[in-house]
């Protein structure tokens, strides 16, 4: 009987695991499609705009679309979707509508010359407007998708959902840069006559397919049909107050989150030039090298081949990032995860050979793992060294190795800050959340048995009056302190990621404009000059990452 019951339990466990895996995949796959689109924009947008005749200083100003959209769209869409009463749900209308806009913008970008009759000024302006609208639509999808993950998963599975989102982002990066490296016109001529046309066509199809999967297999309860709907009176004014809170509540952030925001401010000054000019940097090195060797190719053919070389470098970076995102969580810990690891080790099966192996691996993991903040510090140091090594790197192979090494740094960047913020929010609000659930008085109160002492489970007795008063006092102190919601904290965190892009866009524009006026006549090897100018921007980002690494070293979490 025991053997049969055990077998049945394992069967149920496997079934539940498969069901959860399917939910994670369907819920987060749209982020992979969105990342594919974003990798196309960041990896090839600069080269495309330059091919239309724009100056590098003007291209830098185009990328102000990113911070503008992130600063406005994500907080605003989060608030509007919170109050959306559409039959499709709160998030899906924004996801579907923004997907349509993204596809239209990608079509315009791919066929800009055809739409304007190749007239220079209208072509440039149409492309710039399309890139701006594209950025706003991408941020709308991203904000809605992140909110949908929070809505759809219980608290105990939020961490797993975020981990799967990171994996989908990594997979989208790999796919995007791989497509850029391939000779798509030869492989898929029916999707377009130029590389950019085929690339935007594939990106459109990938986004539509992944969004369709997420929206079809993810169910939402319309806001108007929720069983306990709060009064909506004054919702407009409260939404405006909530939006204002994003920009006025920085002083009340917990210390750990203030530290994270400070690090992000300096680290993203380095990341934005890398993301927007990495492909262009390698492409100009390729063109400069082959020009020096006396290549018979004209400048357009050299840049076409250089673009594929840059795409290969970014593809190596994306593969490196995806691999590290799977491995690094095994060698890093937060206070909560280290406690859980010890508890699992205490309960581990030490009878079977497999159980003993797992026990040994857990002990090794405890010995070699480092804290999240230390791993973040190391990644920032590695990134700064890679950017400063552009002083000595002058070959495509060397530049490719530098960019691939940054995959380690990117894997940490899209994981560690959000892990620290998530755990800090949970610790900061746990007492308030528990007290609010117990004092709702509107019928069913969801509780977890882990929150109830064992003697209360056995006897059914209430908590002591002293304990209840103590919890009420804790809640009162939290309320008086103006405790922040997760949405507000994430909105503030996004501001510290967005602001560096303003800084880098303006700084790089000034640097490029200076060289455009200082060079005078066309240099003998303009591609080498262009590579030097981009490398200078990358080095400034490396210096900023040194400052970020110092603050990560000081971070105590």
Short mmCIF file of C-alpha atoms in Angstrom, two decimals, residues 41 61-66 68-69 105 127-137:
data_model
loop_
_atom_site.label_atom_id
_atom_site.label_comp_id
_atom_site.label_asym_id
_atom_site.label_seq_id
_atom_site.Cartn_x
_atom_site.Cartn_y
_atom_site.Cartn_z
CA UNK A 41 16.29 47.84 -32.68
CA UNK A 61 19.46 61.95 -30.07
CA UNK A 62 17.09 59.45 -31.67
CA UNK A 63 17.81 57.04 -28.82
CA UNK A 64 16.31 59.55 -26.38
CA UNK A 65 13.06 57.81 -27.37
CA UNK A 66 13.97 54.96 -25.03
CA UNK A 68 11.32 59.15 -22.65
CA UNK A 69 9.08 56.16 -23.23
CA UNK A 105 6.40 50.53 -36.88
CA UNK A 127 12.32 56.49 -39.73
CA UNK A 128 12.87 58.67 -36.64
CA UNK A 129 9.13 58.91 -35.91
CA UNK A 130 8.77 55.14 -36.38
CA UNK A 131 11.60 54.47 -33.91
CA UNK A 132 10.07 56.83 -31.33
CA UNK A 133 6.61 55.24 -31.57
CA UNK A 134 8.22 51.78 -31.52
CA UNK A 135 9.94 52.54 -28.21
CA UNK A 136 6.72 53.71 -26.58
CA UNK A 137 4.85 50.59 -27.77
#
